[in-house]
Structure formats: structure tokens, C-alpha cells
mmCIF file with all atom_site columns, C-alpha atoms in Angstrom:
data_model
loop_
_atom_site.group_PDB
_atom_site.id
_atom_site.type_symbol
_atom_site.label_atom_id
_atom_site.label_alt_id
_atom_site.label_comp_id
_atom_site.label_asym_id
_atom_site.label_entity_id
_atom_site.label_seq_id
_atom_site.pdbx_PDB_ins_code
_atom_site.Cartn_x
_atom_site.Cartn_y
_atom_site.Cartn_z
_atom_site.occupancy
_atom_site.B_iso_or_equiv
_atom_site.pdbx_formal_charge
_atom_site.auth_seq_id
_atom_site.auth_comp_id
_atom_site.auth_asym_id
_atom_site.auth_atom_id
_atom_site.pdbx_PDB_model_num
ATOM 1   C CA . UNK A 1 1   ? -23.838 31.464  94.931 1.00 41.00 ? 1   UNK A CA 1
ATOM 2   C CA . UNK A 1 2   ? -20.702 31.929  92.941 1.00 43.00 ? 2   UNK A CA 1
ATOM 3   C CA . UNK A 1 3   ? -19.308 28.788  91.264 1.00 42.00 ? 3   UNK A CA 1
ATOM 4   C CA . UNK A 1 4   ? -15.764 27.826  92.254 1.00 40.00 ? 4   UNK A CA 1
ATOM 5   C CA . UNK A 1 5   ? -13.378 26.327  89.918 1.00 42.00 ? 5   UNK A CA 1
ATOM 6   C CA . UNK A 1 6   ? -10.959 23.756  91.192 1.00 43.00 ? 6   UNK A CA 1
ATOM 7   C CA . UNK A 1 7   ? -7.794  23.562  89.281 1.00 59.00 ? 7   UNK A CA 1
ATOM 8   C CA . UNK A 1 8   ? -7.397  20.221  87.609 1.00 71.00 ? 8   UNK A CA 1
ATOM 9   C CA . UNK A 1 9   ? -4.536  18.093  89.034 1.00 90.00 ? 9   UNK A CA 1
ATOM 10  C CA . UNK A 1 10  ? -1.628  17.591  86.733 1.00 90.00 ? 10  UNK A CA 1
ATOM 11  C CA . UNK A 1 11  ? -2.051  13.815  86.893 1.00 90.00 ? 11  UNK A CA 1
ATOM 12  C CA . UNK A 1 12  ? -5.660  14.340  85.630 1.00 94.00 ? 12  UNK A CA 1
ATOM 13  C CA . UNK A 1 13  ? -4.493  16.580  82.797 1.00 94.00 ? 13  UNK A CA 1
ATOM 14  C CA . UNK A 1 14  ? -1.831  14.085  81.803 1.00 93.00 ? 14  UNK A CA 1
ATOM 15  C CA . UNK A 1 15  ? -4.581  11.332  81.808 1.00 95.00 ? 15  UNK A CA 1
ATOM 16  C CA . UNK A 1 16  ? -7.029  13.407  79.761 1.00 96.00 ? 16  UNK A CA 1
ATOM 17  C CA . UNK A 1 17  ? -4.223  14.364  77.234 1.00 97.00 ? 17  UNK A CA 1
ATOM 18  C CA . UNK A 1 18  ? -3.493  10.676  76.773 1.00 96.00 ? 18  UNK A CA 1
ATOM 19  C CA . UNK A 1 19  ? -7.024  9.989   76.040 1.00 97.00 ? 19  UNK A CA 1
ATOM 20  C CA . UNK A 1 20  ? -7.253  12.690  73.411 1.00 97.00 ? 20  UNK A CA 1
ATOM 21  C CA . UNK A 1 21  ? -3.962  11.312  71.929 1.00 97.00 ? 21  UNK A CA 1
ATOM 22  C CA . UNK A 1 22  ? -5.240  7.785   71.737 1.00 97.00 ? 22  UNK A CA 1
ATOM 23  C CA . UNK A 1 23  ? -8.464  9.081   70.000 1.00 98.00 ? 23  UNK A CA 1
ATOM 24  C CA . UNK A 1 24  ? -6.129  10.937  67.464 1.00 98.00 ? 24  UNK A CA 1
ATOM 25  C CA . UNK A 1 25  ? -7.411  14.285  68.527 1.00 98.00 ? 25  UNK A CA 1
ATOM 26  C CA . UNK A 1 26  ? -3.674  15.444  68.517 1.00 98.00 ? 26  UNK A CA 1
ATOM 27  C CA . UNK A 1 27  ? -4.417  19.251  68.634 1.00 97.00 ? 27  UNK A CA 1
ATOM 28  C CA . UNK A 1 28  ? -6.503  18.824  71.699 1.00 98.00 ? 28  UNK A CA 1
ATOM 29  C CA . UNK A 1 29  ? -3.857  16.636  73.304 1.00 98.00 ? 29  UNK A CA 1
ATOM 30  C CA . UNK A 1 30  ? -1.258  19.262  72.576 1.00 98.00 ? 30  UNK A CA 1
ATOM 31  C CA . UNK A 1 31  ? -3.348  22.022  74.036 1.00 97.00 ? 31  UNK A CA 1
ATOM 32  C CA . UNK A 1 32  ? -3.702  20.033  77.256 1.00 97.00 ? 32  UNK A CA 1
ATOM 33  C CA . UNK A 1 33  ? 0.074   19.006  77.413 1.00 97.00 ? 33  UNK A CA 1
ATOM 34  C CA . UNK A 1 34  ? 1.219   22.566  76.862 1.00 97.00 ? 34  UNK A CA 1
ATOM 35  C CA . UNK A 1 35  ? -0.224  23.252  80.350 1.00 95.00 ? 35  UNK A CA 1
ATOM 36  C CA . UNK A 1 36  ? 1.388   20.077  81.789 1.00 96.00 ? 36  UNK A CA 1
ATOM 37  C CA . UNK A 1 37  ? 4.859   21.024  80.406 1.00 96.00 ? 37  UNK A CA 1
ATOM 38  C CA . UNK A 1 38  ? 4.467   24.535  81.918 1.00 95.00 ? 38  UNK A CA 1
ATOM 39  C CA . UNK A 1 39  ? 3.895   22.897  85.314 1.00 93.00 ? 39  UNK A CA 1
ATOM 40  C CA . UNK A 1 40  ? 6.521   20.166  84.846 1.00 93.00 ? 40  UNK A CA 1
ATOM 41  C CA . UNK A 1 41  ? 9.112   21.517  82.602 1.00 94.00 ? 41  UNK A CA 1
ATOM 42  C CA . UNK A 1 42  ? 11.623  18.972  83.655 1.00 93.00 ? 42  UNK A CA 1
ATOM 43  C CA . UNK A 1 43  ? 9.512   15.930  82.687 1.00 94.00 ? 43  UNK A CA 1
ATOM 44  C CA . UNK A 1 44  ? 10.834  14.460  79.436 1.00 96.00 ? 44  UNK A CA 1
ATOM 45  C CA . UNK A 1 45  ? 8.096   11.977  78.983 1.00 95.00 ? 45  UNK A CA 1
ATOM 46  C CA . UNK A 1 46  ? 5.487   14.856  78.956 1.00 95.00 ? 46  UNK A CA 1
ATOM 47  C CA . UNK A 1 47  ? 7.668   16.762  76.464 1.00 97.00 ? 47  UNK A CA 1
ATOM 48  C CA . UNK A 1 48  ? 7.879   13.590  74.279 1.00 97.00 ? 48  UNK A CA 1
ATOM 49  C CA . UNK A 1 49  ? 4.102   13.166  74.082 1.00 97.00 ? 49  UNK A CA 1
ATOM 50  C CA . UNK A 1 50  ? 3.710   16.861  73.411 1.00 98.00 ? 50  UNK A CA 1
ATOM 51  C CA . UNK A 1 51  ? 6.099   16.608  70.528 1.00 98.00 ? 51  UNK A CA 1
ATOM 52  C CA . UNK A 1 52  ? 4.268   13.623  69.105 1.00 98.00 ? 52  UNK A CA 1
ATOM 53  C CA . UNK A 1 53  ? 1.006   15.474  69.400 1.00 98.00 ? 53  UNK A CA 1
ATOM 54  C CA . UNK A 1 54  ? 2.522   18.446  67.581 1.00 98.00 ? 54  UNK A CA 1
ATOM 55  C CA . UNK A 1 55  ? 4.054   16.144  64.917 1.00 98.00 ? 55  UNK A CA 1
ATOM 56  C CA . UNK A 1 56  ? 0.712   14.313  64.263 1.00 97.00 ? 56  UNK A CA 1
ATOM 57  C CA . UNK A 1 57  ? -1.193  17.600  64.086 1.00 97.00 ? 57  UNK A CA 1
ATOM 58  C CA . UNK A 1 58  ? 1.453   18.978  61.519 1.00 97.00 ? 58  UNK A CA 1
ATOM 59  C CA . UNK A 1 59  ? 2.702   21.676  64.051 1.00 98.00 ? 59  UNK A CA 1
ATOM 60  C CA . UNK A 1 60  ? 6.173   20.708  62.916 1.00 98.00 ? 60  UNK A CA 1
ATOM 61  C CA . UNK A 1 61  ? 8.113   23.803  64.149 1.00 98.00 ? 61  UNK A CA 1
ATOM 62  C CA . UNK A 1 62  ? 6.674   23.234  67.691 1.00 98.00 ? 62  UNK A CA 1
ATOM 63  C CA . UNK A 1 63  ? 7.474   19.520  67.569 1.00 98.00 ? 63  UNK A CA 1
ATOM 64  C CA . UNK A 1 64  ? 11.111  20.285  66.604 1.00 98.00 ? 64  UNK A CA 1
ATOM 65  C CA . UNK A 1 65  ? 11.425  22.785  69.460 1.00 98.00 ? 65  UNK A CA 1
ATOM 66  C CA . UNK A 1 66  ? 10.130  20.204  71.975 1.00 98.00 ? 66  UNK A CA 1
ATOM 67  C CA . UNK A 1 67  ? 12.341  17.478  70.536 1.00 98.00 ? 67  UNK A CA 1
ATOM 68  C CA . UNK A 1 68  ? 15.486  19.650  70.731 1.00 98.00 ? 68  UNK A CA 1
ATOM 69  C CA . UNK A 1 69  ? 14.556  20.394  74.397 1.00 97.00 ? 69  UNK A CA 1
ATOM 70  C CA . UNK A 1 70  ? 14.088  16.686  75.183 1.00 97.00 ? 70  UNK A CA 1
ATOM 71  C CA . UNK A 1 71  ? 17.478  15.912  73.471 1.00 97.00 ? 71  UNK A CA 1
ATOM 72  C CA . UNK A 1 72  ? 19.092  18.640  75.587 1.00 97.00 ? 72  UNK A CA 1
ATOM 73  C CA . UNK A 1 73  ? 17.651  17.178  78.792 1.00 96.00 ? 73  UNK A CA 1
ATOM 74  C CA . UNK A 1 74  ? 18.254  13.538  77.894 1.00 95.00 ? 74  UNK A CA 1
ATOM 75  C CA . UNK A 1 75  ? 20.829  13.072  75.078 1.00 94.00 ? 75  UNK A CA 1
ATOM 76  C CA . UNK A 1 76  ? 20.315  9.337   74.944 1.00 92.00 ? 76  UNK A CA 1
ATOM 77  C CA . UNK A 1 77  ? 16.576  9.422   74.451 1.00 93.00 ? 77  UNK A CA 1
ATOM 78  C CA . UNK A 1 78  ? 16.606  7.287   71.239 1.00 91.00 ? 78  UNK A CA 1
ATOM 79  C CA . UNK A 1 79  ? 13.098  8.086   70.047 1.00 94.00 ? 79  UNK A CA 1
ATOM 80  C CA . UNK A 1 80  ? 13.647  11.886  70.239 1.00 97.00 ? 80  UNK A CA 1
ATOM 81  C CA . UNK A 1 81  ? 16.563  11.515  67.739 1.00 96.00 ? 81  UNK A CA 1
ATOM 82  C CA . UNK A 1 82  ? 14.440  9.554   65.352 1.00 95.00 ? 82  UNK A CA 1
ATOM 83  C CA . UNK A 1 83  ? 11.377  11.931  65.643 1.00 96.00 ? 83  UNK A CA 1
ATOM 84  C CA . UNK A 1 84  ? 13.524  15.068  65.306 1.00 97.00 ? 84  UNK A CA 1
ATOM 85  C CA . UNK A 1 85  ? 14.950  13.553  62.014 1.00 96.00 ? 85  UNK A CA 1
ATOM 86  C CA . UNK A 1 86  ? 11.547  12.577  60.721 1.00 96.00 ? 86  UNK A CA 1
ATOM 87  C CA . UNK A 1 87  ? 10.225  16.060  61.724 1.00 97.00 ? 87  UNK A CA 1
ATOM 88  C CA . UNK A 1 88  ? 13.026  17.784  59.774 1.00 97.00 ? 88  UNK A CA 1
ATOM 89  C CA . UNK A 1 89  ? 12.370  15.531  56.840 1.00 96.00 ? 89  UNK A CA 1
ATOM 90  C CA . UNK A 1 90  ? 8.689   16.560  56.832 1.00 97.00 ? 90  UNK A CA 1
ATOM 91  C CA . UNK A 1 91  ? 9.754   20.099  56.829 1.00 97.00 ? 91  UNK A CA 1
ATOM 92  C CA . UNK A 1 92  ? 11.832  19.498  53.665 1.00 97.00 ? 92  UNK A CA 1
ATOM 93  C CA . UNK A 1 93  ? 15.082  19.717  55.696 1.00 96.00 ? 93  UNK A CA 1
ATOM 94  C CA . UNK A 1 94  ? 16.503  16.118  54.645 1.00 95.00 ? 94  UNK A CA 1
ATOM 95  C CA . UNK A 1 95  ? 20.135  17.079  54.937 1.00 96.00 ? 95  UNK A CA 1
ATOM 96  C CA . UNK A 1 96  ? 19.589  18.584  58.414 1.00 96.00 ? 96  UNK A CA 1
ATOM 97  C CA . UNK A 1 97  ? 17.788  15.403  59.356 1.00 95.00 ? 97  UNK A CA 1
ATOM 98  C CA . UNK A 1 98  ? 20.568  12.992  58.358 1.00 95.00 ? 98  UNK A CA 1
ATOM 99  C CA . UNK A 1 99  ? 22.668  13.274  61.485 1.00 94.00 ? 99  UNK A CA 1
ATOM 100 C CA . UNK A 1 100 ? 19.629  12.901  63.811 1.00 95.00 ? 100 UNK A CA 1
ATOM 101 C CA . UNK A 1 101 ? 18.645  9.774   61.941 1.00 94.00 ? 101 UNK A CA 1
ATOM 102 C CA . UNK A 1 102 ? 22.188  8.274   62.185 1.00 93.00 ? 102 UNK A CA 1
ATOM 103 C CA . UNK A 1 103 ? 22.280  8.845   65.804 1.00 93.00 ? 103 UNK A CA 1
ATOM 104 C CA . UNK A 1 104 ? 18.970  7.111   66.195 1.00 91.00 ? 104 UNK A CA 1
ATOM 105 C CA . UNK A 1 105 ? 20.147  4.128   64.097 1.00 89.00 ? 105 UNK A CA 1
ATOM 106 C CA . UNK A 1 106 ? 23.356  3.934   66.332 1.00 90.00 ? 106 UNK A CA 1
ATOM 107 C CA . UNK A 1 107 ? 21.113  3.933   69.578 1.00 87.00 ? 107 UNK A CA 1
ATOM 108 C CA . UNK A 1 108 ? 19.175  1.140   67.985 1.00 81.00 ? 108 UNK A CA 1
ATOM 109 C CA . UNK A 1 109 ? 22.286  -0.764  66.997 1.00 79.00 ? 109 UNK A CA 1
ATOM 110 C CA . UNK A 1 110 ? 21.788  -0.297  63.268 1.00 67.00 ? 110 UNK A CA 1
ATOM 111 C CA . UNK A 1 111 ? 24.913  0.430   61.358 1.00 57.00 ? 111 UNK A CA 1
ATOM 112 C CA . UNK A 1 112 ? 25.541  0.876   57.752 1.00 56.00 ? 112 UNK A CA 1
ATOM 113 C CA . UNK A 1 113 ? 27.145  -2.036  55.833 1.00 55.00 ? 113 UNK A CA 1
ATOM 114 C CA . UNK A 1 114 ? 30.993  -2.173  56.564 1.00 47.00 ? 114 UNK A CA 1
ATOM 115 C CA . UNK A 1 115 ? 30.724  -0.484  60.007 1.00 44.00 ? 115 UNK A CA 1
ATOM 116 C CA . UNK A 1 116 ? 30.969  -2.483  63.152 1.00 42.00 ? 116 UNK A CA 1
ATOM 117 C CA . UNK A 1 117 ? 29.850  -1.275  66.574 1.00 40.00 ? 117 UNK A CA 1
ATOM 118 C CA . UNK A 1 118 ? 33.083  -2.783  68.152 1.00 38.00 ? 118 UNK A CA 1
ATOM 119 C CA . UNK A 1 119 ? 36.288  -3.392  66.146 1.00 40.00 ? 119 UNK A CA 1
ATOM 120 C CA . UNK A 1 120 ? 37.348  -7.073  66.337 1.00 39.00 ? 120 UNK A CA 1
ATOM 121 C CA . UNK A 1 121 ? 40.635  -5.954  67.890 1.00 39.00 ? 121 UNK A CA 1
ATOM 122 C CA . UNK A 1 122 ? 38.801  -4.283  70.736 1.00 39.00 ? 122 UNK A CA 1
ATOM 123 C CA . UNK A 1 123 ? 36.274  -7.210  71.406 1.00 38.00 ? 123 UNK A CA 1
ATOM 124 C CA . UNK A 1 124 ? 36.499  -8.632  74.833 1.00 40.00 ? 124 UNK A CA 1
ATOM 125 C CA . UNK A 1 125 ? 38.072  -12.094 75.030 1.00 40.00 ? 125 UNK A CA 1
#
């Protein structure tokens, strides 16, 4: 009798990838998440976890590609900007990282000294 393989549901793959990620087996989490991203390419949260798994397993170019895709799909995803900046820094691309880190700071409401989010003249009464 031939064995039949049932394709694992996407939700089960997502759950398993999360378990591997929590266990710090980032390479295995990334391997599983690649399949989930292929099945759900529009899901930003899946891409974010894949980018984090790539980052933690030192697959920095792959992390960068996923983070840029996340930012293209969700330009206000604060953590993606921060992670992209950190990923570029780890690759020795500090100057290229600066704008991404500034954007992340702005989303977090952190501004350099002397810069205000709202000019006092524009403040609501």
C-alpha cells in the first residue's frame, strides 16, 4: 500500500516555524517560512518573521530583501525600518543604514535634540 502524504496546512507551518524560531533554530524557521511566504506572499507578518530568522541566522542579504519587501507593502511598519537599518549596519553599510534608522526613530517619536515633532506655532490650541 502506497503512503500518501498530506500537504501540511499553512497555519501548521506557521506554528512550527514559530516553535523553531523560539528555540533559536533560525535556519530551520527560515526554511519553513520560505514556503509560507510562497503561499501567502501578501502577508507582512510572515515576511517579518522570515526576515528576523534570516537576520539571526546571518543570512543578511536575504533579510534585507525581505525587509525591503515589507516596507514596500507596509511603509509604516516601524520595526521593518529599524531591522533594515540594523541589517545594513551588520553588513558594514553604516551610511546606507542611517536613513532607515532615522525613519525608525521618527516612527518611535524619538528625535535628535533641537528637532520637534510639531512646531509650537502649529500646535493645536
